[in-house]
PDB file of C-alpha atoms in Angstrom:
ATOM      1  CA  MET A1119     -18.065 -17.671 -15.368  1.00 42.00           C
ATOM      2  CA  SER A1120     -19.225 -14.563 -17.172  1.00 40.00           C
ATOM      3  CA  HIS A1121     -20.937 -13.229 -14.034  1.00 40.00           C
ATOM      4  CA  MET A1122     -17.492 -12.483 -12.580  1.00 42.00           C
ATOM      5  CA  ALA A1123     -16.996  -9.642 -15.009  1.00 38.00           C
ATOM      6  CA  GLY A1124     -19.876  -7.695 -13.527  1.00 37.00           C
ATOM      7  CA  SER A1125     -18.411  -7.299 -10.048  1.00 35.00           C
ATOM      8  CA  SER A1126     -15.726  -5.069  -8.601  1.00 35.00           C
ATOM      9  CA  SER A1127     -14.812  -4.132  -5.042  1.00 38.00           C
ATOM     10  CA  TYR A1128     -11.732  -2.001  -5.572  1.00 41.00           C
ATOM     11  CA  ASN A1129     -13.014   1.542  -5.709  1.00 45.00           C
ATOM     12  CA  ILE A1130     -11.471   4.086  -3.388  1.00 48.00           C
ATOM     13  CA  PRO A1131     -13.942   3.968  -0.464  1.00 46.00           C
ATOM     14  CA  GLN A1132     -16.575   6.684  -0.792  1.00 47.00           C
ATOM     15  CA  ASN A1133     -18.738   6.234   2.300  1.00 48.00           C
ATOM     16  CA  THR A1134     -16.384   4.563   4.758  1.00 82.00           C
ATOM     17  CA  HIS A1135     -13.061   5.368   6.368  1.00 93.00           C
ATOM     18  CA  GLU A1136      -9.699   4.177   5.147  1.00 94.00           C
ATOM     19  CA  VAL A1137      -7.559   5.000   8.176  1.00 97.00           C
ATOM     20  CA  PHE A1138      -8.053   4.463  11.914  1.00 97.00           C
ATOM     21  CA  LEU A1139      -6.432   6.917  14.337  1.00 97.00           C
ATOM     22  CA  SER A1140      -5.466   5.566  17.761  1.00 97.00           C
ATOM     23  CA  PHE A1141      -4.392   8.195  20.294  1.00 97.00           C
ATOM     24  CA  ARG A1142      -4.542   9.242  23.943  1.00 96.00           C
ATOM     25  CA  GLY A1143      -7.150  11.982  24.002  1.00 93.00           C
ATOM     26  CA  GLU A1144      -5.814  14.000  26.912  1.00 93.00           C
ATOM     27  CA  ASP A1145      -2.349  14.097  25.306  1.00 95.00           C
ATOM     28  CA  THR A1146      -3.041  14.915  21.666  1.00 95.00           C
ATOM     29  CA  ARG A1147      -6.760  15.206  20.844  1.00 93.00           C
ATOM     30  CA  TYR A1148      -6.763  18.991  20.417  1.00 93.00           C
ATOM     31  CA  THR A1149      -3.150  19.331  19.286  1.00 93.00           C
ATOM     32  CA  PHE A1150      -1.170  16.854  17.210  1.00 95.00           C
ATOM     33  CA  THR A1151      -3.983  14.405  16.407  1.00 96.00           C
ATOM     34  CA  SER A1152      -6.376  17.144  15.297  1.00 95.00           C
ATOM     35  CA  HIS A1153      -3.647  18.584  13.056  1.00 95.00           C
ATOM     36  CA  LEU A1154      -2.887  15.141  11.637  1.00 97.00           C
ATOM     37  CA  HIS A1155      -6.569  14.517  10.981  1.00 96.00           C
ATOM     38  CA  ALA A1156      -6.768  17.838   9.129  1.00 96.00           C
ATOM     39  CA  SER A1157      -3.733  16.861   7.048  1.00 95.00           C
ATOM     40  CA  LEU A1158      -5.299  13.525   6.088  1.00 95.00           C
ATOM     41  CA  THR A1159      -8.491  15.347   5.129  1.00 94.00           C
ATOM     42  CA  ARG A1160      -6.513  17.686   2.850  1.00 92.00           C
ATOM     43  CA  PHE A1161      -5.168  14.599   1.093  1.00 89.00           C
ATOM     44  CA  GLN A1162      -8.780  13.362   0.735  1.00 88.00           C
ATOM     45  CA  ILE A1163      -8.117  10.441   3.061  1.00 92.00           C
ATOM     46  CA  LYS A1164     -11.112   9.341   5.105  1.00 94.00           C
ATOM     47  CA  ALA A1165      -9.954   8.803   8.684  1.00 96.00           C
ATOM     48  CA  TYR A1166     -11.919   7.396  11.614  1.00 95.00           C
ATOM     49  CA  ILE A1167     -11.404   9.453  14.755  1.00 91.00           C
ATOM     50  CA  ASP A1168     -13.255   8.655  17.980  1.00 85.00           C
ATOM     51  CA  TYR A1169     -14.788  11.786  19.496  1.00 75.00           C
ATOM     52  CA  ASN A1170     -16.264   9.935  22.458  1.00 67.00           C
ATOM     53  CA  LEU A1171     -14.850  11.565  25.590  1.00 55.00           C
ATOM     54  CA  VAL A1172     -16.527   9.115  27.993  1.00 56.00           C
ATOM     55  CA  ARG A1173     -15.233   5.566  27.723  1.00 58.00           C
ATOM     56  CA  GLY A1174     -16.082   2.324  29.459  1.00 57.00           C
ATOM     57  CA  ASP A1175     -13.843  -0.529  30.517  1.00 55.00           C
ATOM     58  CA  GLU A1176     -13.831  -2.219  27.100  1.00 69.00           C
ATOM     59  CA  ILE A1177     -13.693  -0.836  23.581  1.00 78.00           C
ATOM     60  CA  SER A1178     -17.072  -0.881  21.869  1.00 84.00           C
ATOM     61  CA  THR A1179     -18.149  -3.239  19.117  1.00 89.00           C
ATOM     62  CA  ALA A1180     -18.396  -0.268  16.754  1.00 89.00           C
ATOM     63  CA  LEU A1181     -14.806   0.726  17.489  1.00 91.00           C
ATOM     64  CA  THR A1182     -13.587  -2.834  17.000  1.00 93.00           C
ATOM     65  CA  ARG A1183     -15.378  -2.951  13.657  1.00 94.00           C
ATOM     66  CA  ALA A1184     -13.876   0.412  12.674  1.00 94.00           C
ATOM     67  CA  ILE A1185     -10.390  -0.988  13.244  1.00 96.00           C
ATOM     68  CA  GLU A1186     -11.153  -4.168  11.306  1.00 96.00           C
ATOM     69  CA  GLU A1187     -12.520  -2.223   8.327  1.00 95.00           C
ATOM     70  CA  SER A1188      -9.476   0.058   8.069  1.00 96.00           C
ATOM     71  CA  LYS A1189      -6.773  -0.413   5.469  1.00 94.00           C
ATOM     72  CA  LEU A1190      -4.249   1.397   7.660  1.00 97.00           C
ATOM     73  CA  SER A1191      -3.940   2.496  11.282  1.00 98.00           C
ATOM     74  CA  VAL A1192      -1.922   5.411  12.619  1.00 98.00           C
ATOM     75  CA  VAL A1193      -0.969   4.934  16.280  1.00 98.00           C
ATOM     76  CA  VAL A1194       0.026   8.154  18.068  1.00 98.00           C
ATOM     77  CA  LEU A1195       2.112   6.920  20.993  1.00 98.00           C
ATOM     78  CA  SER A1196       2.369   9.680  23.586  1.00 97.00           C
ATOM     79  CA  GLU A1197       3.555   9.937  27.182  1.00 96.00           C
ATOM     80  CA  ASN A1198       0.273   8.769  28.714  1.00 97.00           C
ATOM     81  CA  TYR A1199      -0.865   6.369  25.983  1.00 98.00           C
ATOM     82  CA  ALA A1200      -0.123   3.312  28.145  1.00 98.00           C
ATOM     83  CA  ASN A1201      -2.214   4.714  31.011  1.00 97.00           C
ATOM     84  CA  SER A1202      -5.344   4.048  28.976  1.00 95.00           C
ATOM     85  CA  LYS A1203      -6.685   0.493  28.956  1.00 95.00           C
ATOM     86  CA  TRP A1204      -8.863   1.603  26.025  1.00 93.00           C
ATOM     87  CA  CYS A1205      -5.835   2.664  23.970  1.00 96.00           C
ATOM     88  CA  LEU A1206      -4.033  -0.572  24.773  1.00 97.00           C
ATOM     89  CA  ASP A1207      -7.068  -2.609  23.710  1.00 96.00           C
ATOM     90  CA  GLU A1208      -7.206  -0.615  20.467  1.00 96.00           C
ATOM     91  CA  LEU A1209      -3.539  -1.279  19.851  1.00 98.00           C
ATOM     92  CA  SER A1210      -3.924  -5.003  20.537  1.00 98.00           C
ATOM     93  CA  LYS A1211      -6.740  -5.156  17.991  1.00 98.00           C
ATOM     94  CA  ILE A1212      -4.695  -3.177  15.461  1.00 98.00           C
ATOM     95  CA  ILE A1213      -1.744  -5.555  15.817  1.00 98.00           C
ATOM     96  CA  GLU A1214      -4.128  -8.499  15.463  1.00 98.00           C
ATOM     97  CA  CYS A1215      -5.441  -7.014  12.197  1.00 98.00           C
ATOM     98  CA  ARG A1216      -1.881  -6.465  11.013  1.00 97.00           C
ATOM     99  CA  LYS A1217      -1.088 -10.141  11.545  1.00 97.00           C
ATOM    100  CA  ASN A1218      -4.353 -11.581  10.239  1.00 97.00           C
ATOM    101  CA  ASN A1219      -5.421  -9.112   7.546  1.00 94.00           C
ATOM    102  CA  GLY A1220      -2.207  -7.400   6.503  1.00 93.00           C
ATOM    103  CA  GLN A1221      -3.351  -4.033   7.833  1.00 96.00           C
ATOM    104  CA  VAL A1222      -0.650  -1.372   7.494  1.00 97.00           C
ATOM    105  CA  VAL A1223       0.378   0.195  10.816  1.00 98.00           C
ATOM    106  CA  VAL A1224       2.187   3.537  11.080  1.00 98.00           C
ATOM    107  CA  PRO A1225       3.431   4.480  14.571  1.00 98.00           C
ATOM    108  CA  VAL A1226       4.050   8.098  15.550  1.00 97.00           C
ATOM    109  CA  PHE A1227       6.194   8.616  18.643  1.00 97.00           C
ATOM    110  CA  TYR A1228       4.909  11.897  20.027  1.00 95.00           C
ATOM    111  CA  GLY A1229       7.277  13.271  22.658  1.00 93.00           C
ATOM    112  CA  ILE A1230       8.416   9.797  23.658  1.00 95.00           C
ATOM    113  CA  ASP A1231      11.348   7.593  22.711  1.00 95.00           C
ATOM    114  CA  PRO A1232      10.527   4.316  20.919  1.00 96.00           C
ATOM    115  CA  THR A1233      12.725   2.529  23.468  1.00 97.00           C
ATOM    116  CA  ASN A1234      10.352   3.530  26.273  1.00 97.00           C
ATOM    117  CA  VAL A1235       7.475   2.084  24.287  1.00 98.00           C
ATOM    118  CA  ARG A1236       9.332  -1.088  23.326  1.00 97.00           C
ATOM    119  CA  ASN A1237      10.588  -1.867  26.835  1.00 97.00           C
ATOM    120  CA  GLN A1238       7.757  -0.191  28.770  1.00 97.00           C
ATOM    121  CA  THR A1239      10.044   2.097  30.728  1.00 97.00           C
ATOM    122  CA  GLY A1240       9.501   5.617  32.074  1.00 97.00           C
ATOM    123  CA  THR A1241       5.821   6.568  32.211  1.00 97.00           C
ATOM    124  CA  TYR A1242       4.945   3.268  30.541  1.00 98.00           C
ATOM    125  CA  GLU A1243       6.581   1.344  33.383  1.00 98.00           C
ATOM    126  CA  ILE A1244       4.515   3.282  35.920  1.00 97.00           C
ATOM    127  CA  ALA A1245       1.348   2.624  33.924  1.00 98.00           C
ATOM    128  CA  PHE A1246       1.979  -1.109  33.741  1.00 98.00           C
ATOM    129  CA  ALA A1247       2.671  -1.341  37.458  1.00 98.00           C
ATOM    130  CA  LYS A1248      -0.927  -0.152  37.930  1.00 97.00           C
ATOM    131  CA  HIS A1249      -2.282  -2.470  35.241  1.00 97.00           C
ATOM    132  CA  GLU A1250      -0.609  -5.497  36.792  1.00 97.00           C
ATOM    133  CA  LYS A1251      -2.224  -4.735  40.141  1.00 97.00           C
ATOM    134  CA  GLN A1252      -5.656  -4.244  38.594  1.00 95.00           C
ATOM    135  CA  PHE A1253      -5.449  -7.283  36.315  1.00 96.00           C
ATOM    136  CA  ARG A1254      -3.527  -9.674  38.545  1.00 95.00           C
ATOM    137  CA  SER A1255      -6.206 -12.289  37.815  1.00 95.00           C
ATOM    138  CA  ASN A1256      -6.000 -11.656  34.066  1.00 95.00           C
ATOM    139  CA  MET A1257      -2.311 -11.266  33.338  1.00 96.00           C
ATOM    140  CA  SER A1258      -2.765 -12.596  29.799  1.00 96.00           C
ATOM    141  CA  LYS A1259      -4.386  -9.250  28.941  1.00 96.00           C
ATOM    142  CA  VAL A1260      -1.390  -7.359  30.329  1.00 97.00           C
ATOM    143  CA  HIS A1261       1.031  -9.598  28.429  1.00 98.00           C
ATOM    144  CA  ARG A1262      -0.963  -8.977  25.241  1.00 97.00           C
ATOM    145  CA  TRP A1263      -0.679  -5.217  25.781  1.00 98.00           C
ATOM    146  CA  ARG A1264       3.061  -5.462  26.377  1.00 98.00           C
ATOM    147  CA  SER A1265       3.537  -7.563  23.260  1.00 98.00           C
ATOM    148  CA  ALA A1266       1.534  -5.110  21.150  1.00 98.00           C
ATOM    149  CA  LEU A1267       3.624  -2.162  22.369  1.00 98.00           C
ATOM    150  CA  ALA A1268       6.869  -4.009  21.684  1.00 98.00           C
ATOM    151  CA  GLU A1269       5.701  -4.893  18.176  1.00 98.00           C
ATOM    152  CA  VAL A1270       4.496  -1.422  17.221  1.00 98.00           C
ATOM    153  CA  ALA A1271       7.725   0.124  18.545  1.00 98.00           C
ATOM    154  CA  ASN A1272       9.712  -2.045  16.131  1.00 97.00           C
ATOM    155  CA  LEU A1273       7.808  -0.785  13.083  1.00 97.00           C
ATOM    156  CA  ALA A1274       9.083   2.005  10.867  1.00 94.00           C
ATOM    157  CA  GLY A1275       7.347   5.202  11.887  1.00 95.00           C
ATOM    158  CA  TRP A1276       7.649   8.875  12.700  1.00 96.00           C
ATOM    159  CA  SER A1277       9.110  10.738  15.651  1.00 93.00           C
ATOM    160  CA  CYS A1278       7.750  14.057  16.882  1.00 89.00           C
ATOM    161  CA  SER A1279       9.837  15.797  19.541  1.00 76.00           C
ATOM    162  CA  VAL A1280       9.424  19.226  21.069  1.00 58.00           C
ATOM    163  CA  GLN A1281      11.974  20.504  18.547  1.00 57.00           C
ATOM    164  CA  SER A1282       9.969  19.229  15.567  1.00 65.00           C
ATOM    165  CA  MET A1283       8.048  21.500  13.215  1.00 84.00           C
ATOM    166  CA  GLU A1284       4.656  19.907  13.793  1.00 89.00           C
ATOM    167  CA  SER A1285       2.983  21.549  10.796  1.00 89.00           C
ATOM    168  CA  GLU A1286       5.606  20.104   8.449  1.00 91.00           C
ATOM    169  CA  LEU A1287       5.542  16.702  10.127  1.00 93.00           C
ATOM    170  CA  VAL A1288       1.782  16.157   9.808  1.00 95.00           C
ATOM    171  CA  GLU A1289       2.016  16.988   6.102  1.00 93.00           C
ATOM    172  CA  ARG A1290       4.814  14.469   5.641  1.00 93.00           C
ATOM    173  CA  ILE A1291       2.863  11.828   7.536  1.00 96.00           C
ATOM    174  CA  GLY A1292      -0.209  12.581   5.413  1.00 94.00           C
ATOM    175  CA  ARG A1293       1.800  12.045   2.236  1.00 92.00           C
ATOM    176  CA  ASP A1294       3.281   8.831   3.639  1.00 94.00           C
ATOM    177  CA  VAL A1295      -0.162   7.486   4.548  1.00 95.00           C
ATOM    178  CA  LEU A1296      -1.496   8.353   1.094  1.00 91.00           C
ATOM    179  CA  GLU A1297       1.401   6.583  -0.599  1.00 89.00           C
ATOM    180  CA  LYS A1298       0.946   3.478   1.558  1.00 92.00           C
ATOM    181  CA  LEU A1299      -2.813   3.409   0.922  1.00 90.00           C
ATOM    182  CA  ASN A1300      -2.303   3.697  -2.816  1.00 86.00           C
ATOM    183  CA  HIS A1301       0.160   0.814  -2.677  1.00 82.00           C
ATOM    184  CA  VAL A1302      -2.482  -1.335  -0.950  1.00 82.00           C
ATOM    185  CA  TYR A1303      -5.236  -0.399  -3.413  1.00 79.00           C
ATOM    186  CA  VAL A1304      -3.025  -0.804  -6.478  1.00 82.00           C
ATOM    187  CA  GLY A1305      -1.816  -4.178  -5.222  1.00 80.00           C
ATOM    188  CA  ASP A1306      -5.420  -5.335  -4.780  1.00 80.00           C
ATOM    189  CA  ILE A1307      -6.368  -4.156  -8.261  1.00 84.00           C
ATOM    190  CA  ASP A1308      -3.297  -5.744  -9.866  1.00 86.00           C
ATOM    191  CA  GLU A1309      -4.338  -9.088  -8.360  1.00 86.00           C
ATOM    192  CA  GLU A1310      -7.856  -8.598  -9.711  1.00 87.00           C
ATOM    193  CA  ILE A1311      -6.560  -7.662 -13.175  1.00 90.00           C
ATOM    194  CA  ASN A1312      -4.365 -10.765 -13.235  1.00 90.00           C
ATOM    195  CA  LYS A1313      -7.345 -12.956 -12.322  1.00 91.00           C
ATOM    196  CA  TYR A1314      -9.525 -11.535 -15.088  1.00 91.00           C
ATOM    197  CA  GLU A1315      -6.717 -11.698 -17.652  1.00 91.00           C
ATOM    198  CA  GLN A1316      -6.446 -15.429 -16.958  1.00 92.00           C
ATOM    199  CA  LEU A1317     -10.206 -15.711 -17.411  1.00 92.00           C
ATOM    200  CA  SER A1318      -9.987 -13.761 -20.681  1.00 91.00           C
ATOM    201  CA  ASN A1319      -7.284 -16.080 -22.024  1.00 92.00           C
ATOM    202  CA  LEU A1320      -9.377 -19.127 -21.123  1.00 90.00           C
ATOM    203  CA  GLN A1321     -12.471 -17.667 -22.774  1.00 89.00           C
ATOM    204  CA  ALA A1322     -10.490 -16.818 -25.931  1.00 89.00           C
ATOM    205  CA  MET A1323      -9.136 -20.375 -26.115  1.00 87.00           C
ATOM    206  CA  ASN A1324     -12.639 -21.825 -25.723  1.00 87.00           C
ATOM    207  CA  LEU A1325     -13.903 -19.507 -28.457  1.00 84.00           C
ATOM    208  CA  MET A1326     -11.189 -20.620 -30.895  1.00 84.00           C
ATOM    209  CA  ARG A1327     -11.739 -24.310 -30.151  1.00 83.00           C
ATOM    210  CA  GLY A1328     -15.351 -24.248 -31.292  1.00 70.00           C
ATOM    211  CA  SER A1329     -16.364 -25.538 -34.718  1.00 66.00           C
ATOM    212  CA  GLY A1330     -18.441 -22.431 -35.338  1.00 74.00           C
ATOM    213  CA  PHE A1331     -18.856 -18.921 -33.991  1.00 80.00           C
ATOM    214  CA  ASN A1332     -20.255 -19.024 -30.446  1.00 85.00           C
ATOM    215  CA  THR A1333     -22.117 -15.785 -29.748  1.00 88.00           C
ATOM    216  CA  GLN A1334     -22.448 -16.422 -26.007  1.00 89.00           C
ATOM    217  CA  LEU A1335     -18.707 -17.067 -25.543  1.00 89.00           C
ATOM    218  CA  TRP A1336     -17.897 -13.975 -27.600  1.00 90.00           C
ATOM    219  CA  HIS A1337     -20.109 -11.777 -25.395  1.00 91.00           C
ATOM    220  CA  GLU A1338     -18.553 -13.282 -22.262  1.00 91.00           C
ATOM    221  CA  LEU A1339     -15.064 -12.511 -23.583  1.00 91.00           C
ATOM    222  CA  GLN A1340     -16.055  -8.928 -24.427  1.00 92.00           C
ATOM    223  CA  ALA A1341     -17.537  -8.434 -20.951  1.00 93.00           C
ATOM    224  CA  THR A1342     -14.368  -9.733 -19.296  1.00 93.00           C
ATOM    225  CA  ASN A1343     -12.099  -7.501 -21.389  1.00 92.00           C
ATOM    226  CA  GLN A1344     -14.327  -4.514 -20.675  1.00 92.00           C
ATOM    227  CA  HIS A1345     -14.036  -5.195 -16.959  1.00 90.00           C
ATOM    228  CA  ILE A1346     -10.239  -5.400 -17.226  1.00 90.00           C
ATOM    229  CA  GLY A1347     -10.293  -1.962 -18.850  1.00 91.00           C
ATOM    230  CA  GLN A1348     -12.442  -0.597 -16.017  1.00 88.00           C
ATOM    231  CA  LEU A1349     -10.040  -1.962 -13.415  1.00 88.00           C
ATOM    232  CA  ARG A1350      -7.095  -0.314 -15.168  1.00 89.00           C
ATOM    233  CA  MET A1351      -8.969   2.992 -15.186  1.00 87.00           C
ATOM    234  CA  LYS A1352      -9.618   2.665 -11.446  1.00 82.00           C
ATOM    235  CA  LYS A1353      -5.935   1.987 -10.903  1.00 82.00           C
ATOM    236  CA  ASN A1354      -5.069   5.193 -12.755  1.00 84.00           C
ATOM    237  CA  VAL A1355      -7.590   7.169 -10.678  1.00 79.00           C
ATOM    238  CA  ILE A1356      -5.970   5.901  -7.486  1.00 73.00           C
ATOM    239  CA  LEU A1357      -2.491   6.803  -8.711  1.00 76.00           C
ATOM    240  CA  LEU A1358      -3.712  10.310  -9.517  1.00 74.00           C
ATOM    241  CA  ARG A1359      -4.394  10.833  -5.795  1.00 66.00           C
ATOM    242  CA  LEU A1360      -0.657  11.037  -5.241  1.00 59.00           C
ATOM    243  CA  PRO A1361       0.397  14.689  -5.015  1.00 57.00           C
ATOM    244  CA  ARG A1362       3.456  15.874  -6.875  1.00 49.00           C
ATOM    245  CA  GLY A1363       6.675  15.311  -5.023  1.00 47.00           C
ATOM    246  CA  VAL A1364       5.626  12.013  -3.411  1.00 42.00           C
TER     247      VAL A1364
END
């Protein structure tokens, strides 16, 4: 079992993204979403943002994988979000990852009331009237979209109205995302530490049971304890990402 002590998968990601941003490009790409992305970058959070302006009928495999690999998704629900089949497919995948993988989902209601999202009223009602005509032979897709919108609207999130100070709001959302990410990472590391502490206790018991000093068991125990120390250091590094005041 000593080989376990040589592995670790709980670094803060260095080469991949941590957060997926879902948004309606024509509503917020060059305004709120770009400001939010800049805020996340200031907090050293790696966010995936799709810059593809030309989209097909289905979300790409790469985009699906990007959602699956994210620890957290921020969904910017705007007035025309439901007009986009692409956005609705993204949201359905995000909700699927929330249910199956425990992905954290943070909704932002940008210039729209959560009730309109939850019940698909207002511009969302108009959008779904069109979707139901187009997908009359595939209503399960439409029902899946409706269910995803209802679920995301019931999650705790952020509201951005025309009266909001957008610059302050994106900073607050950035801090919130950072805190939630750290909670996920720390929780993962705590589970890993607990697993290796159990292994360490077992190795120590086996070492004491022997009739003589067992060099191999002693080295295995030292390697396990060293790995526990490394995990605790990584936990401290993650906690240091939190800015003062969070």
